[in-house]
Amino acid sequence: MKNISPEELNKTPMKHSFGARAVASLLPVFVVGTYDHKGKPDAMVAAWGGICSSDPPSIAISIRPSRYTYRNLMEKMVFTISIPSVKYLAEADFFGITSGQDTDKFAVTGLTPLRAEYIDAPSVAEFPVVLECRVSKHIKVGSHTQFIGEILEVKIDESMLGADGKPDLARLQLIGFDAFRSEYFTTSPVVGQAFSSGRKYLPG
Amino acid sequence: MKNISPEELNKTPMKHSFGARAVASLLPVFVVGTYDHKGKPDAMVAAWGGICSSDPPSIAISIRPSRYTYRNLMEKMVFTISIPSVKYLAEADFFGITSGQDTDKFAVTGLTPLRAEYIDAPSVAEFPVVLECRVSKHIKVGSHTQFIGEILEVKIDESMLGADGKPDLARLQLIGFDAFRSEYFTTSPVVGQAFSSGRKYLPG
C-alpha cells in the first residue's frame, strides 16, 4: 500500500460530502415499455439501470413496486427500452411524471406504440434506439425491484448510422440525466478512444 | 391497445437490427477501487453498472470472475467508485486495459490512492466524484457477477460545485462510454429540466 505524504495529500482536491445519496453522473434515460393485462401500452422513465452482463447480453432496470410498470413486468416478464433523443425530451419527461394507471401516455403525447419484434411489449417507434428484453431474474433491492432483462434485440434508426454502419452519437443526440440537478444533457463530441488513450502508460 | 395504421407506421423511422448486443447509450465510466489481500490498491473500469435503489441508495457494478477486482471484492466486500473527468481520460482508460494482477496501476499513472472515509477501499484522489460502497448482495448474471453496493457516502471536489452548492456538470466534465464505437464523450450543456419539461402534456 502506497504511503501518502501530507504534501501529496495537499495536492489532491478538497472534497465536499453529500452523504449517502443515490447519485452518480451521466445517468441514463431509459423509457421502459410494457403492455398491461388489457393490452394498453405503457411507458415509464427509469434512470436507475445499466448493462449487467455481456453474455448473454443483459440490462438491469430498477422499478418501485408501486409503479404501474411493475405490475405489467411481473405479469408479462418482457419489456422494451426506448432511448429518447433531445427532440423527444418533453415527451420522455412526461412519461416520468405521470402514471399509466390513469393516463394513456402514448395517446396524450401522440407517440406511436410499436409492438417489439420478438416480445410482447411496445416500443416508442419515434425514439432512435430500442432494446427488446426478456426478464431473466428479478431481485428486491431496498425501495426498488431490479429486473434483469436479457437483451434479445437492439434496433437503431437507419438515419442515425454513420458511413461505417455504426450508430453515431452526434446524430442520435440521446439524453442523459443528472440526478443532482434534475437536468437533462446530451453528449459532447468524442473526447477520446477507449482501449487506446491509456496505451501511453503501457511498458514500452 | 392502439391500432397502428400502415400510414402511421410509414411515419416512424426505419430501424436497423444489431441483434443481441450488450449496448445502451451513455454508459458510465466507473473506476472501481479495492485493496487486495496485501493492501495493494487496485482500480479497474466498469461500464456495466448503474444505480439500482433509492433507499438505501445503492449502485450495481458487474465484474467478470476472472478480474483481479473480483477477488478483492469477494474478500473485502467494499469498494469505491471514482468517476474521472476528461482531464484523466488516459489514466482511466489505462485502468481498463491492464490487470492489477501484475501492475500497480496507481504507481504507473502517478495517481493517488486515498483510503475512503468509511470503508477499507482506495479511491482515486484526483478524480472529482467518489462513492463509498458496501456490498449488500452479489448475483451471478451470465458472464458477470453483479455486486450491489449500498452507497454510504458521496464526495465531490469543492471546486466542482456551482454557486448553489450543487455539483456542476459543466465544470466536472465527466466522461461516458459509447460501447458501439468504444469512444468516450463528455456532457453537453443542459438541454432540459427533468420533472418539468413534460408538464405541457399534463391536463390543463
CSV table of C-alpha atoms in Angstrom, one decimal:
chain,number,residue,atom,x,y,z
A,1,MET,CA,0.0,0.0,0.0
A,2,LYS,CA,1.4,3.3,-1.1
A,3,ASN,CA,2.1,5.7,1.7
A,4,ILE,CA,0.7,9.2,1.2
A,5,SER,CA,2.7,12.1,2.5
A,6,PRO,CA,0.9,15.2,3.7
A,7,GLU,CA,2.5,17.0,0.7
A,8,GLU,CA,0.8,14.6,-1.7
A,9,LEU,CA,-2.5,14.9,0.1
A,10,ASN,CA,-2.3,18.7,-0.2
A,11,LYS,CA,-2.1,18.2,-4.0
A,12,THR,CA,-5.4,16.3,-4.1
A,13,PRO,CA,-8.6,18.3,-4.3
A,14,MET,CA,-10.7,19.0,-1.3
A,15,LYS,CA,-14.0,17.2,-1.4
A,16,HIS,CA,-17.4,18.1,-0.2
A,17,SER,CA,-19.5,15.4,1.4
A,18,PHE,CA,-23.0,14.8,0.1
A,19,GLY,CA,-23.7,11.8,2.4
A,20,ALA,CA,-25.5,8.7,1.4
A,21,ARG,CA,-27.2,9.6,-1.9
A,22,ALA,CA,-28.4,7.7,-4.9
A,23,VAL,CA,-26.5,9.7,-7.4
A,24,ALA,CA,-23.8,9.0,-10.0
A,25,SER,CA,-23.0,11.1,-13.0
A,26,LEU,CA,-24.3,10.6,-16.5
A,27,LEU,CA,-27.4,8.5,-15.6
A,28,PRO,CA,-29.3,7.0,-18.5
A,29,VAL,CA,-32.9,7.9,-19.6
A,30,PHE,CA,-34.4,4.5,-20.3
A,31,VAL,CA,-38.1,4.5,-21.3
A,32,VAL,CA,-39.4,1.1,-20.3
A,33,GLY,CA,-42.3,-0.2,-22.5
A,34,THR,CA,-44.8,-2.7,-21.3
A,35,TYR,CA,-48.4,-3.8,-22.1
A,36,ASP,CA,-50.9,-4.1,-19.2
A,37,HIS,CA,-53.3,-7.0,-18.8
A,38,LYS,CA,-55.8,-5.3,-21.2
A,39,GLY,CA,-53.1,-4.7,-23.8
A,40,LYS,CA,-52.8,-1.0,-23.2
A,41,PRO,CA,-49.2,0.1,-23.9
A,42,ASP,CA,-47.4,2.0,-21.1
A,43,ALA,CA,-44.0,3.7,-20.9
A,44,MET,CA,-42.2,5.0,-17.9
A,45,VAL,CA,-38.8,6.5,-17.4
A,46,ALA,CA,-36.1,4.6,-15.4
A,47,ALA,CA,-32.8,6.3,-14.7
A,48,TRP,CA,-31.9,3.6,-12.3
A,49,GLY,CA,-30.3,0.9,-14.5
A,50,GLY,CA,-27.5,-0.2,-16.7
A,51,ILE,CA,-25.8,-3.1,-18.5
A,52,CYS,CA,-25.1,-6.0,-16.2
A,53,SER,CA,-23.7,-8.9,-18.4
A,54,SER,CA,-22.0,-9.4,-21.7
A,55,ASP,CA,-23.1,-13.0,-22.3
A,56,PRO,CA,-26.0,-13.2,-22.5
A,57,PRO,CA,-26.2,-9.5,-23.0
A,58,SER,CA,-28.3,-8.2,-20.2
A,59,ILE,CA,-29.6,-5.0,-18.8
A,60,ALA,CA,-30.9,-4.2,-15.3
A,61,ILE,CA,-33.6,-1.6,-14.6
A,62,SER,CA,-35.0,-0.8,-11.1
A,63,ILE,CA,-38.6,-0.1,-10.6
A,64,ARG,CA,-40.6,0.7,-7.4
A,65,PRO,CA,-43.4,-1.9,-6.6
A,66,SER,CA,-45.9,0.9,-6.6
A,67,ARG,CA,-45.4,1.6,-10.3
A,68,TYR,CA,-47.9,0.5,-13.0
A,69,THR,CA,-44.9,-0.8,-15.0
A,70,TYR,CA,-44.0,-3.1,-12.0
A,71,ARG,CA,-47.4,-4.9,-12.3
A,72,ASN,CA,-47.0,-5.2,-16.0
A,73,LEU,CA,-43.5,-6.6,-15.7
A,74,MET,CA,-44.5,-9.2,-13.1
A,75,GLU,CA,-47.3,-10.3,-15.4
A,76,LYS,CA,-45.6,-10.3,-18.8
A,77,MET,CA,-41.9,-10.7,-17.9
A,78,VAL,CA,-40.8,-8.8,-21.0
A,79,PHE,CA,-40.1,-5.1,-21.7
A,80,THR,CA,-38.5,-2.8,-24.2
A,81,ILE,CA,-36.2,0.1,-23.5
A,82,SER,CA,-36.6,3.0,-25.9
A,83,ILE,CA,-33.9,5.7,-25.6
A,84,PRO,CA,-35.1,9.3,-26.5
A,85,SER,CA,-33.2,11.9,-28.4
A,86,VAL,CA,-33.3,15.6,-27.4
A,87,LYS,CA,-36.1,16.1,-29.9
A,88,TYR,CA,-38.4,14.0,-27.6
A,89,LEU,CA,-37.2,15.3,-24.3
A,90,ALA,CA,-40.6,16.8,-23.3
A,91,GLU,CA,-42.4,13.5,-24.2
A,92,ALA,CA,-39.8,11.4,-22.3
A,93,ASP,CA,-40.1,13.7,-19.3
A,94,PHE,CA,-43.9,13.4,-19.4
A,95,PHE,CA,-43.5,9.6,-19.3
A,96,GLY,CA,-41.7,10.1,-15.9
A,97,ILE,CA,-44.2,12.4,-14.2
A,98,THR,CA,-47.5,10.6,-14.9
A,99,SER,CA,-48.8,7.0,-14.2
A,100,GLY,CA,-50.1,4.6,-16.8
A,101,GLN,CA,-52.7,3.8,-14.1
A,102,ASP,CA,-54.8,6.7,-15.2
A,103,THR,CA,-53.2,8.0,-18.4
A,104,ASP,CA,-52.6,6.6,-21.9
A,105,LYS,CA,-49.2,8.2,-22.2
A,106,PHE,CA,-48.9,7.3,-25.9
A,107,ALA,CA,-52.3,8.9,-26.8
A,108,VAL,CA,-51.5,12.1,-24.9
A,109,THR,CA,-48.1,12.6,-26.5
A,110,GLY,CA,-49.1,11.4,-29.9
A,111,LEU,CA,-46.2,8.9,-30.0
A,112,THR,CA,-46.6,5.5,-31.6
A,113,PRO,CA,-46.5,2.3,-29.5
A,114,LEU,CA,-44.9,-0.3,-31.8
A,115,ARG,CA,-45.0,-3.9,-30.8
A,116,ALA,CA,-41.5,-5.3,-30.5
A,117,GLU,CA,-40.4,-8.0,-33.0
A,118,TYR,CA,-39.5,-10.8,-30.5
A,119,ILE,CA,-41.5,-10.0,-27.4
A,120,ASP,CA,-45.0,-8.9,-26.4
A,121,ALA,CA,-44.1,-5.3,-25.4
A,122,PRO,CA,-44.4,-1.9,-27.0
A,123,SER,CA,-41.5,0.3,-28.0
A,124,VAL,CA,-41.7,4.0,-28.8
A,125,ALA,CA,-41.4,4.0,-32.6
A,126,GLU,CA,-40.1,7.5,-32.8
A,127,PHE,CA,-37.2,7.0,-30.4
A,128,PRO,CA,-34.0,6.2,-32.2
A,129,VAL,CA,-32.7,3.3,-30.0
A,130,VAL,CA,-34.8,0.3,-28.9
A,131,LEU,CA,-33.8,-2.8,-26.9
A,132,GLU,CA,-36.1,-5.9,-26.6
A,133,CYS,CA,-35.7,-7.7,-23.3
A,134,ARG,CA,-36.9,-10.8,-21.5
A,135,VAL,CA,-36.7,-10.8,-17.7
A,136,SER,CA,-34.3,-13.5,-16.5
A,137,LYS,CA,-34.2,-12.5,-12.8
A,138,HIS,CA,-35.8,-10.0,-10.5
A,139,ILE,CA,-34.3,-9.1,-7.2
A,140,LYS,CA,-35.6,-6.9,-4.4
A,141,VAL,CA,-33.0,-4.1,-3.6
A,142,GLY,CA,-34.3,-1.8,-0.9
A,143,SER,CA,-37.0,0.5,-2.3
A,144,HIS,CA,-36.8,-1.0,-5.8
A,145,THR,CA,-37.0,-4.3,-7.6
A,146,GLN,CA,-34.3,-4.8,-10.1
A,147,PHE,CA,-35.5,-6.5,-13.2
A,148,ILE,CA,-32.7,-8.1,-15.2
A,149,GLY,CA,-33.5,-8.4,-18.8
A,150,GLU,CA,-31.7,-10.5,-21.4
A,151,ILE,CA,-31.3,-8.2,-24.5
A,152,LEU,CA,-32.7,-10.2,-27.4
A,153,GLU,CA,-32.5,-7.4,-29.9
A,154,VAL,CA,-31.2,-3.9,-30.4
A,155,LYS,CA,-32.7,-1.7,-33.2
A,156,ILE,CA,-31.4,1.8,-34.2
A,157,ASP,CA,-32.8,4.2,-36.7
A,158,GLU,CA,-31.0,3.8,-40.0
A,159,SER,CA,-30.7,7.5,-40.4
A,160,MET,CA,-28.6,7.6,-37.2
A,161,LEU,CA,-25.9,5.3,-38.5
A,162,GLY,CA,-22.5,6.7,-39.7
A,163,ALA,CA,-20.9,5.9,-43.0
A,164,ASP,CA,-19.3,2.8,-41.3
A,165,GLY,CA,-22.7,1.4,-40.4
A,166,LYS,CA,-22.3,2.1,-36.6
A,167,PRO,CA,-24.6,4.3,-34.6
A,168,ASP,CA,-23.4,7.9,-34.5
A,169,LEU,CA,-23.9,9.7,-31.1
A,170,ALA,CA,-23.6,13.0,-32.9
A,171,ARG,CA,-26.7,12.2,-34.9
A,172,LEU,CA,-28.5,10.3,-32.1
A,173,GLN,CA,-28.4,13.2,-29.6
A,174,LEU,CA,-29.6,10.9,-26.8
A,175,ILE,CA,-30.4,12.4,-23.5
A,176,GLY,CA,-28.9,11.6,-20.1
A,177,PHE,CA,-30.0,12.6,-16.6
A,178,ASP,CA,-28.1,14.5,-13.9
A,179,ALA,CA,-29.7,13.4,-10.6
A,180,PHE,CA,-28.0,16.2,-8.6
A,181,ARG,CA,-29.8,18.9,-10.5
A,182,SER,CA,-32.7,17.0,-12.2
A,183,GLU,CA,-31.5,18.2,-15.5
A,184,TYR,CA,-31.0,16.6,-18.9
A,185,PHE,CA,-27.9,16.8,-21.1
A,186,THR,CA,-26.8,15.2,-24.3
A,187,THR,CA,-23.4,14.0,-25.4
A,188,SER,CA,-20.4,16.2,-26.4
A,189,PRO,CA,-18.3,15.4,-29.4
A,190,VAL,CA,-15.9,12.4,-29.0
A,191,VAL,CA,-13.2,13.2,-26.4
A,192,GLY,CA,-11.1,10.0,-26.7
A,193,GLN,CA,-10.8,6.4,-27.9
A,194,ALA,CA,-11.3,3.6,-25.4
A,195,PHE,CA,-8.7,0.8,-25.1
A,196,SER,CA,-6.3,3.2,-26.8
A,197,SER,CA,-5.9,6.5,-25.0
A,198,GLY,CA,-4.3,4.7,-22.0
A,199,ARG,CA,-1.7,2.8,-24.0
A,200,LYS,CA,0.9,5.5,-23.3
A,201,TYR,CA,1.2,4.1,-19.8
A,202,LEU,CA,1.9,0.5,-21.1
A,203,PRO,CA,5.6,-0.6,-20.7
A,204,GLY,CA,7.4,0.4,-23.8
B,1,MET,CA,-54.2,-1.4,-27.4
B,2,LYS,CA,-53.8,1.3,-30.0
B,3,ASN,CA,-54.2,0.1,-33.6
B,4,ILE,CA,-51.5,1.3,-35.9
B,5,SER,CA,-52.4,2.1,-39.4
B,6,PRO,CA,-50.0,1.5,-42.3
B,7,GLU,CA,-49.9,5.2,-42.7
B,8,GLU,CA,-48.8,5.7,-39.1
B,9,LEU,CA,-46.1,3.0,-39.5
B,10,ASN,CA,-44.8,4.7,-42.5
B,11,LYS,CA,-44.2,7.9,-40.5
B,12,THR,CA,-42.0,6.0,-38.0
B,13,PRO,CA,-38.2,5.7,-38.7
B,14,MET,CA,-36.9,2.5,-40.3
B,15,LYS,CA,-34.6,0.7,-37.9
B,16,HIS,CA,-31.5,-1.4,-38.4
B,17,SER,CA,-31.1,-4.6,-36.4
B,18,PHE,CA,-27.9,-5.0,-34.4
B,19,GLY,CA,-29.1,-8.3,-32.9
B,20,ALA,CA,-28.5,-9.4,-29.2
B,21,ARG,CA,-25.8,-7.0,-28.0
B,22,ALA,CA,-24.7,-5.6,-24.7
B,23,VAL,CA,-25.1,-1.9,-25.6
B,24,ALA,CA,-27.0,1.0,-24.5
B,25,SER,CA,-26.2,4.7,-25.0
B,26,LEU,CA,-24.5,6.9,-22.5
B,27,LEU,CA,-22.7,4.2,-20.5
B,28,PRO,CA,-20.9,5.3,-17.4
B,29,VAL,CA,-17.1,5.1,-16.7
B,30,PHE,CA,-16.9,3.8,-13.2
B,31,VAL,CA,-13.5,3.3,-11.8
B,32,VAL,CA,-13.8,0.6,-9.1
B,33,GLY,CA,-11.3,0.8,-6.2
B,34,THR,CA,-10.4,-2.1,-4.0
B,35,TYR,CA,-7.4,-3.3,-1.9
B,36,ASP,CA,-6.0,-6.7,-2.4
B,37,HIS,CA,-5.1,-9.1,0.5
B,38,LYS,CA,-1.7,-7.4,0.8
B,39,GLY,CA,-3.2,-3.9,0.9
B,40,LYS,CA,-2.1,-3.0,-2.6
B,41,PRO,CA,-4.7,-0.6,-4.1
B,42,ASP,CA,-6.3,-1.5,-7.4
B,43,ALA,CA,-8.6,0.3,-9.8
B,44,MET,CA,-10.5,-1.1,-12.8
B,45,VAL,CA,-13.0,0.4,-15.2
B,46,ALA,CA,-16.6,-0.8,-15.2
B,47,ALA,CA,-19.0,0.5,-17.8
B,48,TRP,CA,-21.6,-2.2,-16.8
B,49,GLY,CA,-23.4,-0.7,-13.9
B,50,GLY,CA,-25.9,1.9,-12.6
B,51,ILE,CA,-28.0,3.0,-9.6
B,52,CYS,CA,-30.4,0.3,-8.5
B,53,SER,CA,-32.2,1.6,-5.4
B,54,SER,CA,-33.1,4.9,-3.8
B,55,ASP,CA,-33.4,3.7,-0.2
B,56,PRO,CA,-30.9,2.6,0.8
B,57,PRO,CA,-29.1,4.3,-2.0
B,58,SER,CA,-27.4,1.5,-3.9
B,59,ILE,CA,-25.4,1.1,-7.1
B,60,ALA,CA,-24.7,-2.1,-9.1
B,61,ILE,CA,-21.5,-2.9,-10.9
B,62,SER,CA,-20.9,-6.1,-12.9
B,63,ILE,CA,-17.4,-7.7,-12.9
B,64,ARG,CA,-16.1,-10.9,-14.6
B,65,PRO,CA,-14.9,-13.5,-12.1
B,66,SER,CA,-11.5,-13.5,-13.9
B,67,ARG,CA,-10.8,-10.0,-12.8
B,68,TYR,CA,-8.4,-9.1,-10.0
B,69,THR,CA,-11.1,-6.8,-8.6
B,70,TYR,CA,-13.5,-9.7,-8.3
B,71,ARG,CA,-11.2,-11.5,-5.9
B,72,ASN,CA,-10.7,-8.3,-3.9
B,73,LEU,CA,-14.4,-7.7,-3.8
B,74,MET,CA,-15.2,-11.2,-2.6
B,75,GLU,CA,-12.6,-10.8,0.1
B,76,LYS,CA,-13.3,-7.3,1.3
B,77,MET,CA,-16.9,-6.7,0.3
B,78,VAL,CA,-16.4,-3.0,0.0
B,79,PHE,CA,-15.4,-0.7,-3.0
B,80,THR,CA,-15.2,2.8,-4.1
B,81,ILE,CA,-16.4,4.3,-7.4
B,82,SER,CA,-14.3,7.2,-8.6
B,83,ILE,CA,-15.6,9.0,-11.7
B,84,PRO,CA,-13.0,10.6,-14.0
B,85,SER,CA,-13.1,13.9,-15.8
B,86,VAL,CA,-11.8,14.4,-19.3
B,87,LYS,CA,-8.5,15.5,-17.8
B,88,TYR,CA,-7.9,11.9,-16.6
B,89,LEU,CA,-9.2,10.1,-19.6
B,90,ALA,CA,-5.9,8.4,-20.5
B,91,GLU,CA,-5.4,7.3,-16.9
B,92,ALA,CA,-8.9,5.9,-16.7
B,93,ASP,CA,-8.5,4.1,-20.0
B,94,PHE,CA,-5.3,2.6,-18.7
B,95,PHE,CA,-7.1,1.2,-15.7
B,96,GLY,CA,-9.3,-0.7,-18.2
B,97,ILE,CA,-6.6,-2.2,-20.3
B,98,THR,CA,-4.3,-3.7,-17.6
B,99,SER,CA,-4.7,-6.0,-14.7
B,100,GLY,CA,-3.9,-5.3,-11.1
B,101,GLN,CA,-2.5,-8.9,-11.0
B,102,ASP,CA,0.8,-7.7,-12.5
B,103,THR,CA,0.6,-3.9,-12.4
B,104,ASP,CA,0.4,-1.3,-9.7
B,105,LYS,CA,-1.9,1.0,-11.7
B,106,PHE,CA,-1.6,3.9,-9.3
B,107,ALA,CA,2.2,3.8,-9.3
B,108,VAL,CA,2.3,3.7,-13.1
B,109,THR,CA,-0.1,6.6,-13.6
B,110,GLY,CA,1.1,8.7,-10.7
B,111,LEU,CA,-2.4,9.0,-9.3
B,112,THR,CA,-3.0,8.9,-5.6
B,113,PRO,CA,-4.8,6.0,-3.8
B,114,LEU,CA,-6.7,7.7,-1.0
B,115,ARG,CA,-8.4,5.4,1.6
B,116,ALA,CA,-12.1,6.0,1.8
B,117,GLU,CA,-13.5,7.6,4.9
B,118,TYR,CA,-16.0,4.9,5.9
B,119,ILE,CA,-14.7,1.7,4.2
B,120,ASP,CA,-11.4,-0.1,3.6
B,121,ALA,CA,-11.0,0.7,-0.1
B,122,PRO,CA,-9.0,3.2,-2.0
B,123,SER,CA,-10.4,6.0,-4.1
B,124,VAL,CA,-8.6,7.9,-6.9
B,125,ALA,CA,-7.9,11.2,-5.0
B,126,GLU,CA,-7.6,13.3,-8.2
B,127,PHE,CA,-11.0,12.2,-9.7
B,128,PRO,CA,-13.7,14.7,-8.9
B,129,VAL,CA,-16.5,12.3,-7.8
B,130,VAL,CA,-16.1,9.4,-5.3
B,131,LEU,CA,-18.8,7.0,-3.9
B,132,GLU,CA,-18.0,4.7,-1.0
B,133,CYS,CA,-20.0,1.4,-1.1
B,134,ARG,CA,-20.5,-1.7,1.0
B,135,VAL,CA,-21.6,-4.8,-0.9
B,136,SER,CA,-25.1,-5.9,0.2
B,137,LYS,CA,-25.7,-8.6,-2.4
B,138,HIS,CA,-23.9,-10.3,-5.2
B,139,ILE,CA,-25.7,-12.0,-8.0
B,140,LYS,CA,-24.3,-14.1,-10.9
B,141,VAL,CA,-25.7,-12.8,-14.2
B,142,GLY,CA,-24.3,-14.7,-17.2
B,143,SER,CA,-20.6,-13.8,-17.8
B,144,HIS,CA,-20.5,-11.3,-14.9
B,145,THR,CA,-21.2,-11.1,-11.2
B,146,GLN,CA,-23.3,-8.1,-10.2
B,147,PHE,CA,-22.1,-6.5,-7.0
B,148,ILE,CA,-24.8,-4.4,-5.4
B,149,GLY,CA,-23.2,-1.7,-3.1
B,150,GLU,CA,-25.0,0.4,-0.6
B,151,ILE,CA,-23.7,3.9,-1.1
B,152,LEU,CA,-22.5,5.1,2.3
B,153,GLU,CA,-21.0,8.4,1.1
B,154,VAL,CA,-20.7,10.6,-1.9
B,155,LYS,CA,-17.8,13.1,-2.1
B,156,ILE,CA,-17.3,15.7,-4.8
B,157,ASP,CA,-14.5,18.2,-5.4
B,158,GLU,CA,-15.4,21.5,-3.8
B,159,SER,CA,-14.1,23.3,-6.9
B,160,MET,CA,-16.7,21.5,-9.0
B,161,LEU,CA,-19.8,22.9,-7.1
B,162,GLY,CA,-21.9,25.7,-8.5
B,163,ALA,CA,-22.8,28.9,-6.6
B,164,ASP,CA,-25.8,26.9,-5.3
B,165,GLY,CA,-23.6,24.3,-3.7
B,166,LYS,CA,-24.7,21.6,-6.2
B,167,PRO,CA,-22.2,19.7,-8.5
B,168,ASP,CA,-21.9,21.4,-11.8
B,169,LEU,CA,-21.6,19.1,-14.8
B,170,ALA,CA,-20.1,21.9,-16.9
B,171,ARG,CA,-17.2,22.0,-14.5
B,172,LEU,CA,-17.0,18.3,-13.8
B,173,GLN,CA,-16.6,17.3,-17.5
B,174,LEU,CA,-17.1,13.7,-16.6
B,175,ILE,CA,-16.6,11.0,-19.2
B,176,GLY,CA,-19.1,8.5,-20.5
B,177,PHE,CA,-18.6,5.5,-22.8
B,178,ASP,CA,-20.1,4.6,-26.1
B,179,ALA,CA,-20.0,0.8,-26.4
B,180,PHE,CA,-20.8,0.8,-30.1
B,181,ARG,CA,-17.7,2.8,-31.1
B,182,SER,CA,-15.5,2.3,-28.0
B,183,GLU,CA,-15.3,6.0,-27.7
B,184,TYR,CA,-15.5,8.5,-24.8
B,185,PHE,CA,-17.7,11.6,-24.7
B,186,THR,CA,-18.4,14.2,-22.0
B,187,THR,CA,-21.7,16.1,-21.4
B,188,SER,CA,-23.2,18.8,-23.4
B,189,PRO,CA,-24.7,21.9,-21.8
B,190,VAL,CA,-28.0,21.4,-20.1
B,191,VAL,CA,-30.8,20.6,-22.7
B,192,GLY,CA,-33.8,20.5,-20.3
B,193,GLN,CA,-35.3,20.3,-16.8
B,194,ALA,CA,-36.5,17.0,-15.5
B,195,PHE,CA,-40.0,16.7,-14.0
B,196,SER,CA,-40.8,20.0,-15.7
B,197,SER,CA,-40.2,19.8,-19.5
B,198,GLY,CA,-43.1,17.3,-19.8
B,199,ARG,CA,-45.6,19.4,-17.9
B,200,LYS,CA,-47.0,20.7,-21.1
B,201,TYR,CA,-48.7,17.4,-21.7
B,202,LEU,CA,-50.5,17.5,-18.3
B,203,PRO,CA,-54.2,18.1,-18.4
B,204,GLY,CA,-54.7,21.9,-18.2
